[in-house]
mmCIF file of C-alpha atoms and ligand atoms in Angstrom:
data_model
loop_
_atom_site.group_PDB
_atom_site.id
_atom_site.type_symbol
_atom_site.label_atom_id
_atom_site.label_comp_id
_atom_site.label_asym_id
_atom_site.label_seq_id
_atom_site.Cartn_x
_atom_site.Cartn_y
_atom_site.Cartn_z
ATOM 1 C CA MET S 1 -15.510 133.431 -157.493
ATOM 2 C CA ALA S 2 -17.011 136.697 -156.867
ATOM 3 C CA GLY S 3 -17.083 137.741 -153.758
ATOM 4 C CA PRO S 4 -19.661 138.243 -151.180
ATOM 5 C CA VAL S 5 -22.085 141.011 -151.909
ATOM 6 C CA SER S 6 -24.311 143.728 -149.136
ATOM 7 C CA GLY S 7 -27.626 143.340 -149.978
ATOM 8 C CA SER S 8 -29.741 146.211 -148.410
ATOM 9 C CA ALA S 9 -30.412 145.936 -144.849
ATOM 10 C CA GLY S 10 -27.362 144.847 -143.835
ATOM 11 C CA VAL S 11 -27.576 141.424 -145.534
ATOM 12 C CA ASN S 12 -24.485 140.078 -146.317
ATOM 13 C CA GLY S 13 -22.741 136.844 -148.579
ATOM 14 C CA HIS S 14 -22.647 135.614 -151.645
ATOM 15 C CA ARG S 15 -24.951 135.994 -154.348
ATOM 16 C CA VAL S 16 -23.316 132.424 -156.268
ATOM 17 C CA ALA S 17 -22.493 129.017 -153.279
ATOM 18 C CA ASP S 18 -19.263 129.672 -153.212
ATOM 19 C CA GLU S 19 -18.002 125.637 -153.352
ATOM 20 C CA SER S 20 -14.997 126.164 -151.692
ATOM 21 C CA LEU S 21 -15.745 128.323 -148.505
ATOM 22 C CA LEU S 22 -16.366 124.119 -147.351
ATOM 23 C CA ASN S 23 -13.181 123.279 -148.297
ATOM 24 C CA ASP S 24 -11.144 124.873 -145.111
ATOM 25 C CA GLU S 25 -12.886 123.237 -142.286
ATOM 26 C CA LYS S 26 -11.187 126.553 -140.175
ATOM 27 C CA SER S 27 -12.243 129.105 -141.781
ATOM 28 C CA MET S 28 -16.170 127.159 -141.768
ATOM 29 C CA LEU S 29 -16.347 127.145 -137.879
ATOM 30 C CA ASP S 30 -14.707 130.903 -137.685
ATOM 31 C CA ASN S 31 -17.841 131.487 -140.272
ATOM 32 C CA ASP S 32 -20.089 129.413 -137.525
ATOM 33 C CA PRO S 33 -19.197 131.794 -134.787
ATOM 34 C CA GLY S 34 -22.527 130.740 -133.121
ATOM 35 C CA GLY S 35 -21.265 126.794 -133.254
ATOM 36 C CA MET S 36 -24.770 125.600 -135.502
ATOM 37 C CA LEU S 37 -22.772 122.728 -137.017
ATOM 38 C CA ARG S 38 -21.739 121.842 -133.241
ATOM 39 C CA ALA S 39 -24.572 121.641 -132.078
ATOM 40 C CA THR S 40 -25.862 119.915 -134.769
ATOM 41 C CA ALA S 41 -23.379 116.900 -134.577
ATOM 42 C CA SER S 42 -24.084 116.773 -130.867
ATOM 43 C CA ALA S 43 -28.111 115.149 -132.071
ATOM 44 C CA GLY S 44 -26.714 111.705 -130.598
ATOM 45 C CA ALA S 45 -25.885 113.042 -126.891
ATOM 46 C CA GLN S 46 -29.270 115.589 -126.913
ATOM 47 C CA VAL S 47 -31.132 112.031 -127.635
ATOM 48 C CA ARG S 48 -28.699 110.082 -124.251
ATOM 49 C CA GLU S 49 -28.994 113.170 -122.685
ATOM 50 C CA ALA S 50 -32.489 114.088 -122.979
ATOM 51 C CA ALA S 51 -34.014 110.139 -122.097
ATOM 52 C CA ALA S 52 -31.795 110.556 -118.780
ATOM 53 C CA LEU S 53 -33.416 114.060 -117.998
ATOM 54 C CA ALA S 54 -36.981 112.808 -119.070
ATOM 55 C CA ALA S 55 -36.399 109.293 -117.310
ATOM 56 C CA GLU S 56 -35.506 110.965 -113.711
ATOM 57 C CA VAL S 57 -38.841 112.585 -114.248
ATOM 58 C CA ASP S 58 -42.626 111.692 -112.776
ATOM 59 C CA LEU S 59 -44.798 110.797 -115.965
ATOM 60 C CA SER S 60 -46.923 108.521 -114.009
ATOM 61 C CA MET S 61 -49.461 111.303 -112.910
ATOM 62 C CA LEU S 62 -50.468 111.718 -117.008
ATOM 63 C CA ALA S 63 -51.730 108.017 -116.836
ATOM 64 C CA ASP S 64 -53.335 107.840 -113.164
ATOM 65 C CA GLU S 65 -57.150 109.235 -115.432
ATOM 66 C CA GLY S 66 -56.641 106.589 -118.041
ATOM 67 C CA ARG S 67 -56.998 107.614 -121.994
ATOM 68 C CA PRO S 68 -57.351 110.512 -122.648
ATOM 69 C CA ARG S 69 -59.556 111.773 -125.191
ATOM 70 C CA ALA S 70 -56.952 113.568 -127.357
ATOM 71 C CA VAL S 71 -53.352 114.720 -127.149
ATOM 72 C CA VAL S 72 -52.129 118.660 -127.221
ATOM 73 C CA VAL S 73 -48.871 118.702 -128.985
ATOM 74 C CA ALA S 74 -48.144 123.185 -128.188
ATOM 75 C CA GLY S 75 -45.500 124.873 -129.351
ATOM 76 C CA ILE S 76 -43.916 127.052 -132.886
ATOM 77 C CA GLY S 77 -41.484 126.390 -134.410
ATOM 78 C CA THR S 78 -39.509 123.394 -134.081
ATOM 79 C CA ALA S 79 -41.397 122.911 -130.772
ATOM 80 C CA GLY S 80 -44.182 122.938 -132.980
ATOM 81 C CA LEU S 81 -42.411 120.190 -135.244
ATOM 82 C CA THR S 82 -42.236 116.919 -132.301
ATOM 83 C CA GLY S 83 -46.412 116.697 -132.373
ATOM 84 C CA SER S 84 -46.070 115.972 -135.679
ATOM 85 C CA ILE S 85 -42.954 113.485 -135.094
ATOM 86 C CA LEU S 86 -45.281 112.125 -132.001
ATOM 87 C CA SER S 87 -48.430 111.513 -134.226
ATOM 88 C CA THR S 88 -45.825 109.193 -136.144
ATOM 89 C CA VAL S 89 -44.009 107.257 -133.670
ATOM 90 C CA ALA S 90 -47.863 106.890 -132.155
ATOM 91 C CA GLY S 91 -48.206 105.770 -136.179
ATOM 92 C CA PRO S 92 -51.748 105.467 -137.813
ATOM 93 C CA ARG S 93 -53.468 103.164 -135.862
ATOM 94 C CA CYS S 94 -52.957 105.185 -132.785
ATOM 95 C CA PRO S 95 -56.241 105.471 -130.885
ATOM 96 C CA VAL S 96 -55.950 108.305 -129.377
ATOM 97 C CA PRO S 97 -55.909 112.565 -132.041
ATOM 98 C CA ILE S 98 -53.093 113.603 -131.331
ATOM 99 C CA ILE S 99 -52.990 117.674 -132.148
ATOM 100 C CA GLY S 100 -49.811 120.068 -133.168
ATOM 101 C CA HIS S 101 -51.713 123.719 -131.914
ATOM 102 C CA ARG S 102 -48.892 126.381 -132.791
ATOM 103 C CA SER S 103 -50.309 129.476 -132.291
ATOM 104 C CA ALA S 104 -51.157 130.970 -128.268
ATOM 105 C CA GLY S 105 -53.092 128.234 -126.182
ATOM 106 C CA VAL S 106 -55.231 125.950 -126.410
ATOM 107 C CA PRO S 107 -57.956 124.665 -129.049
ATOM 108 C CA GLY S 108 -61.110 126.064 -127.732
ATOM 109 C CA TRP S 109 -62.615 122.248 -127.081
ATOM 110 C CA VAL S 110 -59.793 121.771 -124.729
ATOM 111 C CA GLY S 111 -60.993 120.315 -121.150
ATOM 112 C CA ALA S 112 -60.354 118.243 -118.563
ATOM 113 C CA ALA S 113 -60.678 114.472 -120.313
ATOM 114 C CA ASP S 114 -57.316 116.298 -122.365
ATOM 115 C CA VAL S 115 -53.634 116.339 -122.312
ATOM 116 C CA VAL S 116 -51.818 119.169 -123.222
ATOM 117 C CA ILE S 117 -47.809 118.955 -123.968
ATOM 118 C CA ALA S 118 -46.396 122.676 -123.976
ATOM 119 C CA VAL S 119 -42.837 122.852 -125.533
ATOM 120 C CA SER S 120 -40.109 125.610 -125.492
ATOM 121 C CA ALA S 121 -36.894 124.564 -126.634
ATOM 122 C CA SER S 122 -36.595 128.639 -124.597
ATOM 123 C CA GLY S 123 -39.449 127.775 -122.356
ATOM 124 C CA ARG S 124 -40.022 131.735 -123.410
ATOM 125 C CA SER S 125 -42.187 131.605 -126.236
ATOM 126 C CA PRO S 126 -45.525 133.283 -125.975
ATOM 127 C CA GLU S 127 -47.810 130.169 -127.027
ATOM 128 C CA ALA S 128 -46.056 127.889 -125.204
ATOM 129 C CA LEU S 129 -46.423 129.745 -122.277
ATOM 130 C CA ALA S 130 -50.441 130.841 -123.301
ATOM 131 C CA ALA S 131 -51.682 127.060 -124.081
ATOM 132 C CA ALA S 132 -49.659 125.315 -121.031
ATOM 133 C CA GLU S 133 -51.839 128.433 -118.899
ATOM 134 C CA ALA S 134 -54.743 128.096 -120.515
ATOM 135 C CA ALA S 135 -54.635 123.946 -119.965
ATOM 136 C CA ALA S 136 -54.442 124.646 -116.471
ATOM 137 C CA ARG S 137 -57.677 126.619 -116.312
ATOM 138 C CA ARG S 138 -58.789 124.129 -117.756
ATOM 139 C CA GLY S 139 -58.013 120.901 -115.785
ATOM 140 C CA ALA S 140 -56.470 119.428 -118.591
ATOM 141 C CA ARG S 141 -53.682 117.130 -117.391
ATOM 142 C CA LEU S 142 -50.362 119.089 -118.598
ATOM 143 C CA VAL S 143 -46.614 118.450 -118.920
ATOM 144 C CA ALA S 144 -44.323 121.233 -119.645
ATOM 145 C CA ILE S 145 -41.070 120.957 -121.616
ATOM 146 C CA GLY S 146 -38.362 123.225 -122.089
ATOM 147 C CA ASN S 147 -35.514 125.659 -120.397
ATOM 148 C CA PRO S 148 -35.009 124.529 -117.119
ATOM 149 C CA GLY S 149 -35.543 127.589 -114.272
ATOM 150 C CA SER S 150 -37.730 129.361 -117.295
ATOM 151 C CA ASP S 151 -40.816 130.534 -116.901
ATOM 152 C CA LEU S 152 -42.695 127.675 -118.836
ATOM 153 C CA GLU S 153 -41.442 125.439 -115.600
ATOM 154 C CA ALA S 154 -42.863 128.142 -113.020
ATOM 155 C CA VAL S 155 -46.322 128.164 -114.794
ATOM 156 C CA ALA S 156 -46.177 124.068 -114.733
ATOM 157 C CA GLU S 157 -45.080 123.934 -111.569
ATOM 158 C CA ARG S 158 -47.703 126.646 -110.022
ATOM 159 C CA ALA S 159 -50.235 124.196 -111.941
ATOM 160 C CA ARG S 160 -48.470 121.635 -110.307
ATOM 161 C CA ALA S 161 -47.603 119.061 -113.444
ATOM 162 C CA PRO S 162 -44.863 117.489 -114.678
ATOM 163 C CA PHE S 163 -42.028 119.900 -116.442
ATOM 164 C CA ILE S 164 -38.727 117.868 -118.117
ATOM 165 C CA GLY S 165 -35.786 121.028 -118.432
ATOM 166 C CA VAL S 166 -33.999 120.401 -121.097
ATOM 167 C CA PRO S 167 -30.699 122.763 -121.250
ATOM 168 C CA ARG S 168 -31.144 125.234 -124.041
ATOM 169 C CA ARG S 169 -27.417 125.322 -125.065
ATOM 170 C CA ALA S 170 -28.403 126.261 -128.797
ATOM 171 C CA PRO S 171 -31.217 127.854 -131.268
ATOM 172 C CA ALA S 172 -34.453 126.055 -131.039
ATOM 173 C CA ARG S 173 -34.079 124.141 -134.474
ATOM 174 C CA ALA S 174 -30.337 122.892 -133.770
ATOM 175 C CA THR S 175 -31.884 121.467 -130.855
ATOM 176 C CA LEU S 176 -34.644 119.312 -132.259
ATOM 177 C CA TRP S 177 -34.340 115.593 -130.808
ATOM 178 C CA GLY S 178 -33.569 117.187 -127.084
ATOM 179 C CA LEU S 179 -37.052 118.786 -127.615
ATOM 180 C CA THR S 180 -38.090 115.243 -129.405
ATOM 181 C CA ILE S 181 -37.123 112.221 -126.363
ATOM 182 C CA PRO S 182 -38.701 114.061 -124.064
ATOM 183 C CA VAL S 183 -42.241 115.166 -126.417
ATOM 184 C CA LEU S 184 -41.816 110.422 -127.195
ATOM 185 C CA PHE S 185 -41.582 109.937 -123.151
ATOM 186 C CA ALA S 186 -45.146 111.426 -122.480
ATOM 187 C CA GLY S 187 -46.557 109.954 -124.980
ATOM 188 C CA ARG S 188 -44.486 106.703 -124.049
ATOM 189 C CA ALA S 189 -46.231 107.453 -120.131
ATOM 190 C CA LEU S 190 -49.834 108.088 -122.047
ATOM 191 C CA GLY S 191 -50.145 104.437 -123.415
ATOM 192 C CA ILE S 192 -49.760 106.377 -127.001
ATOM 193 C CA ALA S 193 -46.370 106.146 -128.703
ATOM 194 C CA LYS S 194 -44.041 102.564 -128.518
ATOM 195 C CA LEU S 195 -40.326 104.031 -127.675
ATOM 196 C CA ALA S 196 -37.950 101.148 -126.363
ATOM 197 C CA GLU S 197 -35.124 101.572 -124.771
ATOM 198 C CA ALA S 198 -32.913 100.229 -127.314
ATOM 199 C CA ASP S 199 -34.545 102.406 -130.171
ATOM 200 C CA ILE S 200 -33.318 105.102 -128.241
ATOM 201 C CA ALA S 201 -30.026 104.013 -128.069
ATOM 202 C CA GLU S 202 -30.079 103.149 -132.015
ATOM 203 C CA THR S 203 -31.415 106.562 -132.951
ATOM 204 C CA ALA S 204 -28.913 107.796 -130.900
ATOM 205 C CA THR S 205 -26.079 105.610 -132.445
ATOM 206 C CA ARG S 206 -27.058 106.789 -135.992
ATOM 207 C CA LEU S 207 -27.193 110.432 -135.424
ATOM 208 C CA ASP S 208 -23.336 110.169 -134.130
ATOM 209 C CA ALA S 209 -22.326 108.567 -137.221
ATOM 210 C CA ASP S 210 -24.483 110.851 -139.611
ATOM 211 C CA ALA S 211 -22.836 113.751 -137.773
ATOM 212 C CA GLU S 212 -19.159 112.149 -138.618
ATOM 213 C CA ARG S 213 -20.215 111.635 -142.523
ATOM 214 C CA CYS S 214 -20.892 115.309 -142.649
ATOM 215 C CA ARG S 215 -18.445 116.879 -139.850
ATOM 216 C CA PRO S 216 -16.946 119.817 -141.544
ATOM 217 C CA GLY S 217 -13.834 118.214 -141.998
ATOM 218 C CA ALA S 218 -14.769 115.499 -144.595
ATOM 219 C CA ASP S 219 -14.907 116.588 -147.796
ATOM 220 C CA SER S 220 -17.435 117.031 -150.466
ATOM 221 C CA PHE S 221 -16.662 113.973 -151.995
ATOM 222 C CA VAL S 222 -17.118 111.909 -149.332
ATOM 223 C CA ASN S 223 -19.899 113.814 -146.923
ATOM 224 C CA PRO S 224 -23.556 113.254 -147.992
ATOM 225 C CA ALA S 225 -24.418 116.764 -146.352
ATOM 226 C CA LYS S 226 -22.332 119.169 -148.627
ATOM 227 C CA GLU S 227 -23.365 116.781 -151.524
ATOM 228 C CA LEU S 228 -26.615 117.362 -150.777
ATOM 229 C CA ALA S 229 -25.937 121.693 -150.223
ATOM 230 C CA LEU S 230 -24.301 121.831 -154.076
ATOM 231 C CA GLY S 231 -26.370 120.337 -155.531
ATOM 232 C CA LEU S 232 -29.136 122.463 -153.958
ATOM 233 C CA ALA S 233 -27.411 125.292 -154.960
ATOM 234 C CA GLY S 234 -29.328 128.413 -156.841
ATOM 235 C CA SER S 235 -31.990 126.293 -157.431
ATOM 236 C CA VAL S 236 -35.272 126.354 -155.458
ATOM 237 C CA PRO S 237 -35.600 123.598 -153.682
ATOM 238 C CA ILE S 238 -38.777 121.132 -153.399
ATOM 239 C CA VAL S 239 -39.194 118.485 -151.152
ATOM 240 C CA TRP S 240 -41.977 115.928 -151.152
ATOM 241 C CA GLY S 241 -41.917 112.686 -148.576
ATOM 242 C CA SER S 242 -43.178 109.465 -149.608
ATOM 243 C CA SER S 243 -45.412 108.414 -146.675
ATOM 244 C CA PRO S 244 -46.206 110.827 -143.265
ATOM 245 C CA LEU S 245 -42.984 110.088 -141.712
ATOM 246 C CA ALA S 246 -40.990 111.111 -144.827
ATOM 247 C CA THR S 247 -42.594 114.122 -144.650
ATOM 248 C CA VAL S 248 -41.991 115.077 -141.266
ATOM 249 C CA ALA S 249 -38.813 114.711 -142.270
ATOM 250 C CA ALA S 250 -39.556 116.480 -145.347
ATOM 251 C CA ARG S 251 -41.251 119.633 -143.425
ATOM 252 C CA ARG S 252 -38.109 119.670 -140.817
ATOM 253 C CA PHE S 253 -35.781 120.106 -143.598
ATOM 254 C CA ALA S 254 -37.814 122.874 -145.721
ATOM 255 C CA ASP S 255 -37.073 124.510 -142.192
ATOM 256 C CA THR S 256 -33.964 124.674 -141.683
ATOM 257 C CA LEU S 257 -32.756 125.453 -145.149
ATOM 258 C CA ALA S 258 -35.151 128.448 -145.011
ATOM 259 C CA ALA S 259 -33.516 129.452 -141.210
ATOM 260 C CA ASN S 260 -30.238 128.278 -142.166
ATOM 261 C CA ALA S 261 -29.014 128.668 -145.931
ATOM 262 C CA ARG S 262 -32.797 131.375 -146.634
ATOM 263 C CA TYR S 263 -34.062 129.220 -149.399
ATOM 264 C CA PRO S 264 -37.469 129.655 -150.704
ATOM 265 C CA VAL S 265 -38.389 125.886 -150.162
ATOM 266 C CA MET S 266 -41.413 123.754 -151.007
ATOM 267 C CA ALA S 267 -42.360 121.209 -148.881
ATOM 268 C CA GLY S 268 -45.227 118.264 -148.592
ATOM 269 C CA ALA S 269 -46.621 115.251 -148.495
ATOM 270 C CA LEU S 270 -46.072 113.673 -151.894
ATOM 271 C CA GLY S 271 -49.407 111.847 -152.424
ATOM 272 C CA GLU S 272 -51.064 115.690 -152.051
ATOM 273 C CA ALA S 273 -48.115 116.878 -154.541
ATOM 274 C CA GLY S 274 -49.080 114.886 -157.655
ATOM 275 C CA ARG S 275 -53.001 115.751 -157.391
ATOM 276 C CA GLY S 276 -51.719 119.885 -157.592
ATOM 277 C CA ARG S 277 -48.422 121.239 -157.360
ATOM 278 C CA VAL S 278 -46.228 118.276 -159.531
ATOM 279 C CA GLY S 279 -47.668 121.538 -161.622
ATOM 280 C CA LEU S 280 -44.804 123.605 -160.879
ATOM 281 C CA LEU S 281 -42.098 121.024 -162.906
ATOM 282 C CA ASP S 282 -43.950 122.130 -165.702
ATOM 283 C CA GLY S 283 -43.566 125.737 -165.712
ATOM 284 C CA VAL S 284 -40.596 128.597 -165.484
ATOM 285 C CA PHE S 285 -38.574 126.826 -162.722
ATOM 286 C CA GLY S 286 -39.245 123.334 -164.410
ATOM 287 C CA GLY S 287 -39.319 121.759 -167.686
ATOM 288 C CA LEU S 288 -40.449 125.494 -169.397
ATOM 289 C CA ALA S 289 -37.072 126.771 -168.299
ATOM 290 C CA GLU S 290 -35.399 123.592 -170.334
ATOM 291 C CA THR S 291 -37.074 124.438 -173.401
ATOM 292 C CA SER S 292 -37.585 127.926 -173.165
ATOM 293 C CA ARG S 293 -33.345 127.691 -173.207
ATOM 294 C CA ASP S 294 -31.117 130.156 -176.704
ATOM 295 C CA ILE S 295 -29.506 126.490 -177.942
ATOM 296 C CA PHE S 296 -26.733 128.692 -179.024
ATOM 297 C CA ALA S 297 -26.419 130.728 -176.128
ATOM 298 C CA ASP S 298 -23.000 129.776 -174.473
ATOM 299 C CA PRO S 299 -24.293 127.626 -170.960
ATOM 300 C CA ALA S 300 -21.706 129.213 -168.949
ATOM 301 C CA ASP S 301 -23.868 132.725 -169.128
ATOM 302 C CA ASP S 302 -27.089 131.702 -167.992
ATOM 303 C CA ALA S 303 -25.166 129.158 -165.266
ATOM 304 C CA ASP S 304 -25.492 132.169 -162.803
ATOM 305 C CA GLU S 305 -29.592 133.639 -163.900
ATOM 306 C CA LEU S 306 -31.503 130.508 -164.664
ATOM 307 C CA THR S 307 -32.911 129.054 -161.548
ATOM 308 C CA ARG S 308 -34.293 125.406 -161.655
ATOM 309 C CA LEU S 309 -36.546 123.357 -159.998
ATOM 310 C CA ARG S 310 -34.478 121.045 -157.729
ATOM 311 C CA LEU S 311 -36.217 117.851 -156.577
ATOM 312 C CA VAL S 312 -35.859 116.687 -152.867
ATOM 313 C CA VAL S 313 -37.401 113.094 -152.254
ATOM 314 C CA PHE S 314 -37.424 111.372 -149.078
ATOM 315 C CA ARG S 315 -38.742 107.865 -148.939
ATOM 316 C CA ASP S 316 -39.679 105.375 -146.713
ATOM 317 C CA GLY S 317 -39.412 101.231 -147.044
ATOM 318 C CA GLY S 318 -41.475 101.801 -144.676
ATOM 319 C CA LEU S 319 -39.837 98.787 -143.136
ATOM 320 C CA ASN S 320 -42.754 98.487 -140.352
ATOM 321 C CA PRO S 321 -45.663 95.782 -141.399
ATOM 322 C CA GLU S 322 -47.009 96.420 -138.307
ATOM 323 C CA ASP S 323 -47.855 99.542 -139.050
ATOM 324 C CA ASP S 324 -50.514 98.585 -140.447
ATOM 325 C CA ALA S 325 -50.963 102.154 -141.853
ATOM 326 C CA ASP S 326 -53.926 102.897 -144.546
ATOM 327 C CA GLU S 327 -51.530 103.389 -147.756
ATOM 328 C CA PRO S 328 -50.058 100.364 -148.668
ATOM 329 C CA VAL S 329 -45.726 100.058 -148.885
ATOM 330 C CA ALA S 330 -46.091 99.648 -152.721
ATOM 331 C CA VAL S 331 -48.341 102.575 -153.573
ATOM 332 C CA GLU S 332 -45.696 104.715 -152.099
ATOM 333 C CA GLU S 333 -43.037 103.086 -153.609
ATOM 334 C CA ARG S 334 -44.656 103.539 -156.242
ATOM 335 C CA ARG S 335 -45.149 107.112 -156.130
ATOM 336 C CA ALA S 336 -41.795 107.911 -155.437
ATOM 337 C CA ASP S 337 -41.394 105.727 -158.554
ATOM 338 C CA ALA S 338 -42.964 108.194 -160.407
ATOM 339 C CA ILE S 339 -41.826 111.430 -159.383
ATOM 340 C CA GLN S 340 -38.393 110.833 -160.182
ATOM 341 C CA THR S 341 -39.534 109.464 -163.218
ATOM 342 C CA LEU S 342 -41.567 112.648 -164.016
ATOM 343 C CA ALA S 343 -38.486 115.180 -162.806
ATOM 344 C CA ASP S 344 -36.651 113.431 -165.315
ATOM 345 C CA ARG S 345 -38.925 113.095 -168.210
ATOM 346 C CA ARG S 346 -38.832 117.605 -167.457
ATOM 347 C CA GLY S 347 -35.091 117.623 -166.868
ATOM 348 C CA VAL S 348 -35.200 118.562 -163.485
ATOM 349 C CA ARG S 349 -32.626 117.174 -161.327
ATOM 350 C CA CYS S 350 -33.472 114.435 -158.313
ATOM 351 C CA ASP S 351 -31.845 113.795 -154.949
ATOM 352 C CA VAL S 352 -33.410 110.955 -154.027
ATOM 353 C CA LEU S 353 -32.971 109.675 -149.498
ATOM 354 C CA THR S 354 -34.634 106.843 -148.299
ATOM 355 C CA ALA S 355 -35.061 106.689 -145.132
ATOM 356 C CA GLU S 356 -33.219 103.638 -142.694
ATOM 357 C CA GLY S 357 -33.501 101.850 -139.785
ATOM 358 C CA GLY S 358 -35.786 99.908 -137.852
ATOM 359 C CA SER S 359 -38.253 101.740 -135.505
ATOM 360 C CA SER S 360 -39.699 104.678 -136.526
ATOM 361 C CA LEU S 361 -37.413 106.888 -134.261
ATOM 362 C CA GLU S 362 -34.243 106.252 -135.866
ATOM 363 C CA ARG S 363 -35.872 106.219 -139.563
ATOM 364 C CA LEU S 364 -37.219 109.082 -139.328
ATOM 365 C CA ALA S 365 -33.513 110.675 -138.462
ATOM 366 C CA SER S 366 -31.682 108.851 -140.973
ATOM 367 C CA LEU S 367 -34.493 111.237 -142.599
ATOM 368 C CA VAL S 368 -33.208 114.487 -141.019
ATOM 369 C CA ALA S 369 -29.535 114.249 -140.080
ATOM 370 C CA VAL S 370 -27.972 114.613 -143.365
ATOM 371 C CA PRO S 371 -30.357 117.828 -144.712
ATOM 372 C CA ASP S 372 -29.795 119.567 -141.159
ATOM 373 C CA PHE S 373 -25.909 119.559 -142.210
ATOM 374 C CA ALA S 374 -26.322 120.133 -145.868
ATOM 375 C CA SER S 375 -28.907 123.549 -144.657
ATOM 376 C CA LEU S 376 -25.730 124.734 -142.700
ATOM 377 C CA TYR S 377 -23.263 124.235 -145.856
ATOM 378 C CA LEU S 378 -25.673 125.486 -148.012
ATOM 379 C CA ALA S 379 -25.423 128.256 -145.811
ATOM 380 C CA LEU S 380 -21.786 128.934 -145.256
ATOM 381 C CA ALA S 381 -21.263 128.074 -148.905
ATOM 382 C CA HIS S 382 -22.934 131.554 -149.598
ATOM 383 C CA GLY S 383 -21.354 132.539 -146.989
ATOM 384 C CA LEU S 384 -23.758 133.632 -144.312
ATOM 385 C CA ASP S 385 -23.829 133.156 -140.962
ATOM 386 C CA PRO S 386 -26.254 129.969 -139.713
ATOM 387 C CA MET S 387 -26.916 131.013 -136.485
ATOM 388 C CA ALA S 388 -28.033 134.732 -136.614
ATOM 389 C CA VAL S 389 -31.385 135.458 -138.434
ATOM 390 C CA PRO S 390 -31.793 139.390 -138.534
ATOM 391 C CA ALA S 391 -35.430 138.212 -140.462
ATOM 392 C CA ILE S 392 -36.396 137.028 -137.823
ATOM 393 C CA SER S 393 -35.593 139.253 -134.761
ATOM 394 C CA GLU S 394 -36.676 141.668 -136.655
ATOM 395 C CA MET S 395 -39.562 140.313 -137.414
ATOM 396 C CA LYS S 396 -39.808 139.677 -133.891
ATOM 397 C CA GLU S 397 -39.177 143.367 -133.379
ATOM 398 C CA LEU S 398 -41.296 144.973 -135.814
ATOM 399 C CA SER S 399 -44.085 142.610 -133.969
ATOM 400 C CA ASN S 400 -43.962 143.421 -130.913
ATOM 401 C CA PRO S 401 -46.380 145.764 -129.416
ATOM 402 C CA LEU S 402 -44.654 149.296 -128.131
ATOM 403 C CA PRO S 403 -44.409 149.083 -124.664
ATOM 404 C CA GLU S 404 -46.552 151.383 -122.770
ATOM 405 C CA GLY S 405 -45.704 155.021 -122.831
ATOM 406 C CA ILE S 406 -43.929 155.170 -125.750
HETATM 407 O O1 M6D T 1 -38.850 126.494 -128.823
HETATM 408 P P1 M6D T 1 -39.650 128.244 -128.350
HETATM 409 O O2 M6D T 1 -37.568 128.805 -127.555
HETATM 410 O O3 M6D T 1 -40.165 128.229 -127.436
HETATM 411 O O4 M6D T 1 -38.995 128.707 -129.825
HETATM 412 C C1 M6D T 1 -39.815 128.869 -130.849
HETATM 413 C C2 M6D T 1 -39.223 129.165 -131.982
HETATM 414 O O5 M6D T 1 -39.217 130.153 -132.203
HETATM 415 C C3 M6D T 1 -38.692 131.517 -132.659
HETATM 416 O O6 M6D T 1 -38.474 132.848 -132.840
HETATM 417 C C4 M6D T 1 -37.187 130.805 -133.254
HETATM 418 O O7 M6D T 1 -36.865 130.755 -132.917
HETATM 419 C C5 M6D T 1 -37.556 129.196 -133.923
HETATM 420 O O8 M6D T 1 -36.702 128.694 -134.436
HETATM 421 C C6 M6D T 1 -38.073 128.703 -132.740
HETATM 422 O O9 M6D T 1 -38.571 127.422 -132.527
#
């Protein structure tokens, strides 16, 4: 296997994924100095800790004035994803619109009849801070979630708004569960999301069990995350979700594959993809790659050359008949079967993950846990530190205004 290369701009790694890098637990931990594997394995603990922290905060004032006109979940990156999770848990019959807002401030219509949930793992993102400030200015009910002692806590305090402090022990993207649970508590206090204690406990237990199956010491033939990562290696991953819940998990996988493993990914809802994006199965990375191959070429020669699509389908068996969704489960199921048939016809390999569990929170967790680990193993197989992402820091540096006087 070729050694690591130094790419332009000081980016180092192996161009071709090296499975052997996933065999030795100690060297994997050495190559993950920021502890992303450990942080990801703490998902179950994050759920329990965040539930305990959220339970200590009096959220009753959120419901004081009755049902809000709308709920805005403001935050960027992983914090922003919590808004989609709240929508999923609230379900298709939620009587109040839940709007994710992923840029600074709040939408222009937000006023005293609305609730703003401002989320930031660091408690420092300009987007969440501006949202909390704007909510307070406009007289909207506010709850803020993030790192204790942060600017966000100070804004909440000034606004006399509840603040749920979740200690930041890892980058935001490895703190998804610590941020999600308080957002769901706020949704429950508002009467728009059902969240039974048993659902929280079962979700935490499932995340623990998945972390155990995906632990660094478990070899790739018994470790579903290593298996998924190695299958995706060298491909262009396409991740489609069969239902709204599965689509949230698909988007999460795209985020972690891009940030941790630095792979280009397309992700979205299968229903919508079927009317447009599915066309990519016919192109140079899909069916055309198969037909254009020189049949006399040595397969070993083009193994590194030919970049192919790899489809990942997240299926949500839709176990909650009470959800009473607009689209019958059978339609989703047929569509998920169809895409697998189509991929097969084009010679595109396909991985399928099917949600498990009784509550929507647990089903979501069952589609997030293994892919989260897979994104880390894919990074490690390329010799990349899954935590330090130079492009994100450089992007921040380049887009920050110069200090005055320079
Ligand atoms: O959750 P906070 O701390 O506001 O960060 C929001 C986002 O910021 C970006 O710069 C990245 O670090 C993302 O991974 C993160 O989700």
